[in-house]
Amino acid sequence: MAIIDSDKNLMDYLKQVTIKDAMYLFATAWSEVSASCIAACWRKGLGDAVGEQADSDSDFDEADIREAEQRVEDYDGFNNHDMLNAKQALGPVTEEDIKTWLTVDDEEQTSAVLTDEQIIQTVTEPESTKEEEQEEEDEEPIPAMAKVVRCIQVGLRWVEKSAKSTPAEVMHFRNALYRASSEARSSLIQKELTDFFNFERQ
């Protein structure tokens, strides 16, 4: 729906999608998949290989079946208005565009192929301590708790005022603010000498 609501054509919209956006889209889609849906896919895909025992151990109960039937009855499909909006938003899409989308990352190298010598070298030689020291230097310092609390407060105000925010998002920010505030308070409490020793008082 974000593509349709955008004023850009499909190619321009896809160029602005980041990996982070794709991960959020994936997480949203995955949250819609139920365990019973996955089980049904295995039964449908494997057919007789699953056997009748799987049907007897079905995770579907009557309520699941009624809910699925109701969703099918309620779904009207895409109407002409939806199709026109999509066509206007996406612009002309050719078969070449589709082939490009399907093969755009075929040439990307996802992993390195190591030679036998490289494999032996990684197993026999100890790791360089210089690399570890450089990694430690590159780590960004943790911000002060007061700054963290202020940033979360700003984020919470934005989420509460945003029309597109969900109650779950507001709760996530509130929980983060509560936790950060608690940690900030505990870091300000003056320690007693006995706090540094592990013994029980009698």
PDB file of C-alpha atoms in Angstrom:
ATOM      1  CA  MET A   1       0.000   0.000   0.000  1.00  0.00           C
ATOM      2  CA  ALA A   2       2.929   2.351   0.588  1.00  0.00           C
ATOM      3  CA  ILE A   3       3.802   2.038  -3.098  1.00  0.00           C
ATOM      4  CA  ILE A   4       0.282   3.009  -4.136  1.00  0.00           C
ATOM      5  CA  ASP A   5       0.175   5.943  -1.697  1.00  0.00           C
ATOM      6  CA  SER A   6       3.531   7.205  -2.990  1.00  0.00           C
ATOM      7  CA  ASP A   7       3.625   9.760  -5.795  1.00  0.00           C
ATOM      8  CA  LYS A   8       6.660   8.030  -7.348  1.00  0.00           C
ATOM      9  CA  ASN A   9       6.656   5.379 -10.048  1.00  0.00           C
ATOM     10  CA  LEU A  10       7.624   1.822  -9.135  1.00  0.00           C
ATOM     11  CA  MET A  11      11.288   2.015 -10.132  1.00  0.00           C
ATOM     12  CA  ASP A  12      11.874   5.244  -8.185  1.00  0.00           C
ATOM     13  CA  TYR A  13      10.057   3.844  -5.161  1.00  0.00           C
ATOM     14  CA  LEU A  14      12.112   0.627  -5.182  1.00  0.00           C
ATOM     15  CA  LYS A  15      15.341   2.629  -5.436  1.00  0.00           C
ATOM     16  CA  GLN A  16      14.560   4.380  -2.145  1.00  0.00           C
ATOM     17  CA  VAL A  17      13.715   1.182  -0.214  1.00  0.00           C
ATOM     18  CA  THR A  18      16.529   0.340   2.198  1.00  0.00           C
ATOM     19  CA  ILE A  19      17.498  -2.992   3.717  1.00  0.00           C
ATOM     20  CA  LYS A  20      16.042  -1.742   7.006  1.00  0.00           C
ATOM     21  CA  ASP A  21      12.702  -1.048   5.280  1.00  0.00           C
ATOM     22  CA  ALA A  22      12.799  -4.521   3.745  1.00  0.00           C
ATOM     23  CA  MET A  23      13.449  -6.098   7.156  1.00  0.00           C
ATOM     24  CA  TYR A  24      10.474  -4.261   8.678  1.00  0.00           C
ATOM     25  CA  LEU A  25       8.285  -5.395   5.764  1.00  0.00           C
ATOM     26  CA  PHE A  26       9.506  -8.954   6.261  1.00  0.00           C
ATOM     27  CA  ALA A  27       8.838  -8.826  10.021  1.00  0.00           C
ATOM     28  CA  THR A  28       5.329  -7.479   9.440  1.00  0.00           C
ATOM     29  CA  ALA A  29       4.579 -10.200   6.902  1.00  0.00           C
ATOM     30  CA  TRP A  30       6.035 -12.945   9.108  1.00  0.00           C
ATOM     31  CA  SER A  31       3.959 -11.820  12.107  1.00  0.00           C
ATOM     32  CA  GLU A  32       0.833 -12.526  10.036  1.00  0.00           C
ATOM     33  CA  VAL A  33       1.817 -16.192   9.526  1.00  0.00           C
ATOM     34  CA  SER A  34       0.372 -18.592  12.105  1.00  0.00           C
ATOM     35  CA  ALA A  35       1.722 -21.992  13.126  1.00  0.00           C
ATOM     36  CA  SER A  36      -1.364 -23.659  11.700  1.00  0.00           C
ATOM     37  CA  CYS A  37      -0.706 -21.975   8.339  1.00  0.00           C
ATOM     38  CA  ILE A  38       2.828 -23.390   8.235  1.00  0.00           C
ATOM     39  CA  ALA A  39       1.556 -26.852   9.176  1.00  0.00           C
ATOM     40  CA  ALA A  40      -1.051 -26.654   6.414  1.00  0.00           C
ATOM     41  CA  CYS A  41       1.653 -25.717   3.882  1.00  0.00           C
ATOM     42  CA  TRP A  42       3.634 -28.832   4.786  1.00  0.00           C
ATOM     43  CA  ARG A  43       0.541 -31.019   4.477  1.00  0.00           C
ATOM     44  CA  LYS A  44      -0.412 -29.484   1.149  1.00  0.00           C
ATOM     45  CA  GLY A  45       3.124 -29.500  -0.257  1.00  0.00           C
ATOM     46  CA  LEU A  46       4.071 -33.017   0.785  1.00  0.00           C
ATOM     47  CA  GLY A  47       0.652 -34.577   0.264  1.00  0.00           C
ATOM     48  CA  ASP A  48       0.735 -38.355   0.767  1.00  0.00           C
ATOM     49  CA  ALA A  49       4.246 -38.219   2.233  1.00  0.00           C
ATOM     50  CA  VAL A  50       2.827 -36.638   5.385  1.00  0.00           C
ATOM     51  CA  GLY A  51       0.245 -39.379   5.771  1.00  0.00           C
ATOM     52  CA  GLU A  52      -3.094 -39.488   7.501  1.00  0.00           C
ATOM     53  CA  GLN A  53      -1.570 -39.322  10.972  1.00  0.00           C
ATOM     54  CA  ALA A  54      -0.691 -35.672  10.350  1.00  0.00           C
ATOM     55  CA  ASP A  55      -4.348 -34.992   9.584  1.00  0.00           C
ATOM     56  CA  SER A  56      -5.399 -36.560  12.862  1.00  0.00           C
ATOM     57  CA  ASP A  57      -2.833 -34.432  14.727  1.00  0.00           C
ATOM     58  CA  SER A  58      -4.097 -31.281  13.019  1.00  0.00           C
ATOM     59  CA  ASP A  59      -3.611 -27.985  14.809  1.00  0.00           C
ATOM     60  CA  PHE A  60      -6.828 -26.702  13.245  1.00  0.00           C
ATOM     61  CA  ASP A  61      -9.854 -26.546  15.485  1.00  0.00           C
ATOM     62  CA  GLU A  62     -13.387 -25.586  14.528  1.00  0.00           C
ATOM     63  CA  ALA A  63     -12.780 -21.913  15.402  1.00  0.00           C
ATOM     64  CA  ASP A  64      -9.773 -21.747  13.034  1.00  0.00           C
ATOM     65  CA  ILE A  65     -11.797 -23.240  10.203  1.00  0.00           C
ATOM     66  CA  ARG A  66     -14.730 -20.876  10.792  1.00  0.00           C
ATOM     67  CA  GLU A  67     -12.366 -17.882  10.916  1.00  0.00           C
ATOM     68  CA  ALA A  68     -10.721 -18.905   7.621  1.00  0.00           C
ATOM     69  CA  GLU A  69     -14.098 -19.418   5.950  1.00  0.00           C
ATOM     70  CA  GLN A  70     -15.263 -16.008   7.183  1.00  0.00           C
ATOM     71  CA  ARG A  71     -12.136 -14.318   5.805  1.00  0.00           C
ATOM     72  CA  VAL A  72     -12.721 -15.919   2.405  1.00  0.00           C
ATOM     73  CA  GLU A  73     -16.351 -14.759   2.416  1.00  0.00           C
ATOM     74  CA  ASP A  74     -15.401 -11.218   3.489  1.00  0.00           C
ATOM     75  CA  TYR A  75     -12.659 -10.804   0.876  1.00  0.00           C
ATOM     76  CA  ASP A  76     -14.015  -9.091  -2.220  1.00  0.00           C
ATOM     77  CA  GLY A  77     -10.709  -9.044  -4.071  1.00  0.00           C
ATOM     78  CA  PHE A  78      -9.184  -6.058  -5.772  1.00  0.00           C
ATOM     79  CA  ASN A  79     -11.735  -3.750  -7.313  1.00  0.00           C
ATOM     80  CA  ASN A  80     -11.235  -1.575 -10.385  1.00  0.00           C
ATOM     81  CA  HIS A  81     -10.431   1.466  -8.250  1.00  0.00           C
ATOM     82  CA  ASP A  82      -7.551  -0.403  -6.548  1.00  0.00           C
ATOM     83  CA  MET A  83      -6.190  -1.537  -9.906  1.00  0.00           C
ATOM     84  CA  LEU A  84      -6.360   1.987 -11.385  1.00  0.00           C
ATOM     85  CA  ASN A  85      -4.567   3.455  -8.355  1.00  0.00           C
ATOM     86  CA  ALA A  86      -1.840   0.823  -8.626  1.00  0.00           C
ATOM     87  CA  LYS A  87      -1.440   1.369 -12.359  1.00  0.00           C
ATOM     88  CA  GLN A  88      -1.147   5.144 -11.917  1.00  0.00           C
ATOM     89  CA  ALA A  89       1.331   4.809  -9.060  1.00  0.00           C
ATOM     90  CA  LEU A  90       3.517   2.195 -10.727  1.00  0.00           C
ATOM     91  CA  GLY A  91       3.520   3.605 -14.232  1.00  0.00           C
ATOM     92  CA  PRO A  92       4.151   1.391 -17.238  1.00  0.00           C
ATOM     93  CA  VAL A  93       5.735  -1.931 -16.267  1.00  0.00           C
ATOM     94  CA  THR A  94       7.327  -3.947 -19.035  1.00  0.00           C
ATOM     95  CA  GLU A  95       8.366  -7.569 -19.145  1.00  0.00           C
ATOM     96  CA  GLU A  96      11.971  -6.336 -19.171  1.00  0.00           C
ATOM     97  CA  ASP A  97      11.345  -4.519 -15.845  1.00  0.00           C
ATOM     98  CA  ILE A  98      10.075  -7.723 -14.299  1.00  0.00           C
ATOM     99  CA  LYS A  99      13.103  -9.693 -15.556  1.00  0.00           C
ATOM    100  CA  THR A 100      15.373  -6.999 -14.132  1.00  0.00           C
ATOM    101  CA  TRP A 101      13.708  -7.231 -10.704  1.00  0.00           C
ATOM    102  CA  LEU A 102      14.024 -11.005 -10.682  1.00  0.00           C
ATOM    103  CA  THR A 103      17.706 -11.037 -11.668  1.00  0.00           C
ATOM    104  CA  VAL A 104      18.987  -7.800 -10.109  1.00  0.00           C
ATOM    105  CA  ASP A 105      21.041  -9.550  -7.429  1.00  0.00           C
ATOM    106  CA  ASP A 106      22.113 -12.679  -9.320  1.00  0.00           C
ATOM    107  CA  GLU A 107      25.628 -11.303  -9.815  1.00  0.00           C
ATOM    108  CA  GLU A 108      26.060 -10.287  -6.168  1.00  0.00           C
ATOM    109  CA  GLN A 109      28.600 -12.358  -4.280  1.00  0.00           C
ATOM    110  CA  THR A 110      27.026 -13.535  -1.047  1.00  0.00           C
ATOM    111  CA  SER A 111      30.026 -15.446   0.278  1.00  0.00           C
ATOM    112  CA  ALA A 112      33.710 -15.870  -0.481  1.00  0.00           C
ATOM    113  CA  VAL A 113      35.070 -19.114  -1.878  1.00  0.00           C
ATOM    114  CA  LEU A 114      38.199 -20.026   0.073  1.00  0.00           C
ATOM    115  CA  THR A 115      41.087 -21.999  -1.356  1.00  0.00           C
ATOM    116  CA  ASP A 116      42.571 -24.957   0.528  1.00  0.00           C
ATOM    117  CA  GLU A 117      45.548 -22.828   1.565  1.00  0.00           C
ATOM    118  CA  GLN A 118      43.287 -20.120   2.997  1.00  0.00           C
ATOM    119  CA  ILE A 119      41.282 -22.678   4.974  1.00  0.00           C
ATOM    120  CA  ILE A 120      44.469 -24.223   6.408  1.00  0.00           C
ATOM    121  CA  GLN A 121      45.803 -20.760   7.252  1.00  0.00           C
ATOM    122  CA  THR A 122      42.665 -19.755   9.162  1.00  0.00           C
ATOM    123  CA  VAL A 123      42.728 -22.992  11.164  1.00  0.00           C
ATOM    124  CA  THR A 124      46.436 -23.132  11.999  1.00  0.00           C
ATOM    125  CA  GLU A 125      47.387 -19.482  12.571  1.00  0.00           C
ATOM    126  CA  PRO A 126      46.148 -17.601  15.649  1.00  0.00           C
ATOM    127  CA  GLU A 127      44.078 -14.515  15.068  1.00  0.00           C
ATOM    128  CA  SER A 128      45.881 -11.214  15.008  1.00  0.00           C
ATOM    129  CA  THR A 129      45.608  -9.204  18.211  1.00  0.00           C
ATOM    130  CA  LYS A 130      45.949  -5.988  16.201  1.00  0.00           C
ATOM    131  CA  GLU A 131      42.577  -6.602  14.558  1.00  0.00           C
ATOM    132  CA  GLU A 132      40.958  -7.123  17.964  1.00  0.00           C
ATOM    133  CA  GLU A 133      42.526  -3.938  19.343  1.00  0.00           C
ATOM    134  CA  GLN A 134      41.328  -1.954  16.343  1.00  0.00           C
ATOM    135  CA  GLU A 135      37.792  -3.324  16.743  1.00  0.00           C
ATOM    136  CA  GLU A 136      37.803  -2.243  20.394  1.00  0.00           C
ATOM    137  CA  GLU A 137      38.929   1.260  19.411  1.00  0.00           C
ATOM    138  CA  ASP A 138      36.243   1.530  16.732  1.00  0.00           C
ATOM    139  CA  GLU A 139      33.379   0.813  19.139  1.00  0.00           C
ATOM    140  CA  GLU A 140      31.174   3.824  19.744  1.00  0.00           C
ATOM    141  CA  PRO A 141      30.865   4.760  23.434  1.00  0.00           C
ATOM    142  CA  ILE A 142      27.529   4.207  25.149  1.00  0.00           C
ATOM    143  CA  PRO A 143      25.699   7.530  25.591  1.00  0.00           C
ATOM    144  CA  ALA A 144      25.024   8.890  29.076  1.00  0.00           C
ATOM    145  CA  MET A 145      21.749   7.713  30.634  1.00  0.00           C
ATOM    146  CA  ALA A 146      20.416  11.274  30.907  1.00  0.00           C
ATOM    147  CA  LYS A 147      20.820  11.703  27.142  1.00  0.00           C
ATOM    148  CA  VAL A 148      19.163   8.332  26.507  1.00  0.00           C
ATOM    149  CA  VAL A 149      16.160   9.304  28.657  1.00  0.00           C
ATOM    150  CA  ARG A 150      15.780  12.663  26.864  1.00  0.00           C
ATOM    151  CA  CYS A 151      15.918  11.010  23.436  1.00  0.00           C
ATOM    152  CA  ILE A 152      13.332   8.391  24.368  1.00  0.00           C
ATOM    153  CA  GLN A 153      11.051  11.111  25.771  1.00  0.00           C
ATOM    154  CA  VAL A 154      11.235  12.964  22.438  1.00  0.00           C
ATOM    155  CA  GLY A 155      10.520   9.729  20.574  1.00  0.00           C
ATOM    156  CA  LEU A 156       7.579   8.947  22.857  1.00  0.00           C
ATOM    157  CA  ARG A 157       6.047  12.392  22.269  1.00  0.00           C
ATOM    158  CA  TRP A 158       6.377  11.878  18.510  1.00  0.00           C
ATOM    159  CA  VAL A 159       4.818   8.392  18.623  1.00  0.00           C
ATOM    160  CA  GLU A 160       1.927   9.569  20.802  1.00  0.00           C
ATOM    161  CA  LYS A 161       1.116  12.452  18.439  1.00  0.00           C
ATOM    162  CA  SER A 162       1.572  10.513  15.193  1.00  0.00           C
ATOM    163  CA  ALA A 163      -1.704   9.431  13.609  1.00  0.00           C
ATOM    164  CA  LYS A 164      -0.084   6.307  12.155  1.00  0.00           C
ATOM    165  CA  SER A 165       1.297   4.994  15.461  1.00  0.00           C
ATOM    166  CA  THR A 166      -0.176   1.877  17.007  1.00  0.00           C
ATOM    167  CA  PRO A 167      -0.832   1.338  20.729  1.00  0.00           C
ATOM    168  CA  ALA A 168       1.880  -1.340  20.699  1.00  0.00           C
ATOM    169  CA  GLU A 169       4.461   1.196  19.487  1.00  0.00           C
ATOM    170  CA  VAL A 170       3.474   3.616  22.241  1.00  0.00           C
ATOM    171  CA  MET A 171       3.844   0.816  24.811  1.00  0.00           C
ATOM    172  CA  HIS A 172       7.306  -0.094  23.476  1.00  0.00           C
ATOM    173  CA  PHE A 173       8.452   3.503  23.912  1.00  0.00           C
ATOM    174  CA  ARG A 174       6.900   3.722  27.390  1.00  0.00           C
ATOM    175  CA  ASN A 175       8.646   0.490  28.442  1.00  0.00           C
ATOM    176  CA  ALA A 176      11.968   1.744  27.081  1.00  0.00           C
ATOM    177  CA  LEU A 177      11.515   5.067  28.905  1.00  0.00           C
ATOM    178  CA  TYR A 178      10.666   3.291  32.177  1.00  0.00           C
ATOM    179  CA  ARG A 179      13.735   1.060  31.896  1.00  0.00           C
ATOM    180  CA  ALA A 180      16.082   3.922  30.978  1.00  0.00           C
ATOM    181  CA  SER A 181      14.696   6.114  33.788  1.00  0.00           C
ATOM    182  CA  SER A 182      15.165   3.292  36.304  1.00  0.00           C
ATOM    183  CA  GLU A 183      18.761   2.753  35.209  1.00  0.00           C
ATOM    184  CA  ALA A 184      19.425   6.494  35.335  1.00  0.00           C
ATOM    185  CA  ARG A 185      18.046   6.717  38.896  1.00  0.00           C
ATOM    186  CA  SER A 186      20.012   3.693  40.096  1.00  0.00           C
ATOM    187  CA  SER A 187      23.233   5.153  38.670  1.00  0.00           C
ATOM    188  CA  LEU A 188      22.651   8.337  40.716  1.00  0.00           C
ATOM    189  CA  ILE A 189      22.118   6.567  44.061  1.00  0.00           C
ATOM    190  CA  GLN A 190      25.197   6.872  46.235  1.00  0.00           C
ATOM    191  CA  LYS A 191      26.691   3.488  47.053  1.00  0.00           C
ATOM    192  CA  GLU A 192      27.496   2.420  50.593  1.00  0.00           C
ATOM    193  CA  LEU A 193      30.753   0.719  51.441  1.00  0.00           C
ATOM    194  CA  THR A 194      28.910  -2.512  52.245  1.00  0.00           C
ATOM    195  CA  ASP A 195      27.450  -2.612  48.715  1.00  0.00           C
ATOM    196  CA  PHE A 196      30.867  -3.648  47.409  1.00  0.00           C
ATOM    197  CA  PHE A 197      31.061  -6.767  49.609  1.00  0.00           C
ATOM    198  CA  ASN A 198      29.116  -9.987  49.219  1.00  0.00           C
ATOM    199  CA  PHE A 199      28.211 -11.020  52.732  1.00  0.00           C
ATOM    200  CA  GLU A 200      24.968 -11.492  54.570  1.00  0.00           C
ATOM    201  CA  ARG A 201      24.203  -9.289  57.537  1.00  0.00           C
ATOM    202  CA  GLN A 202      23.513 -11.160  60.754  1.00  0.00           C
TER     203      GLN A 202
END
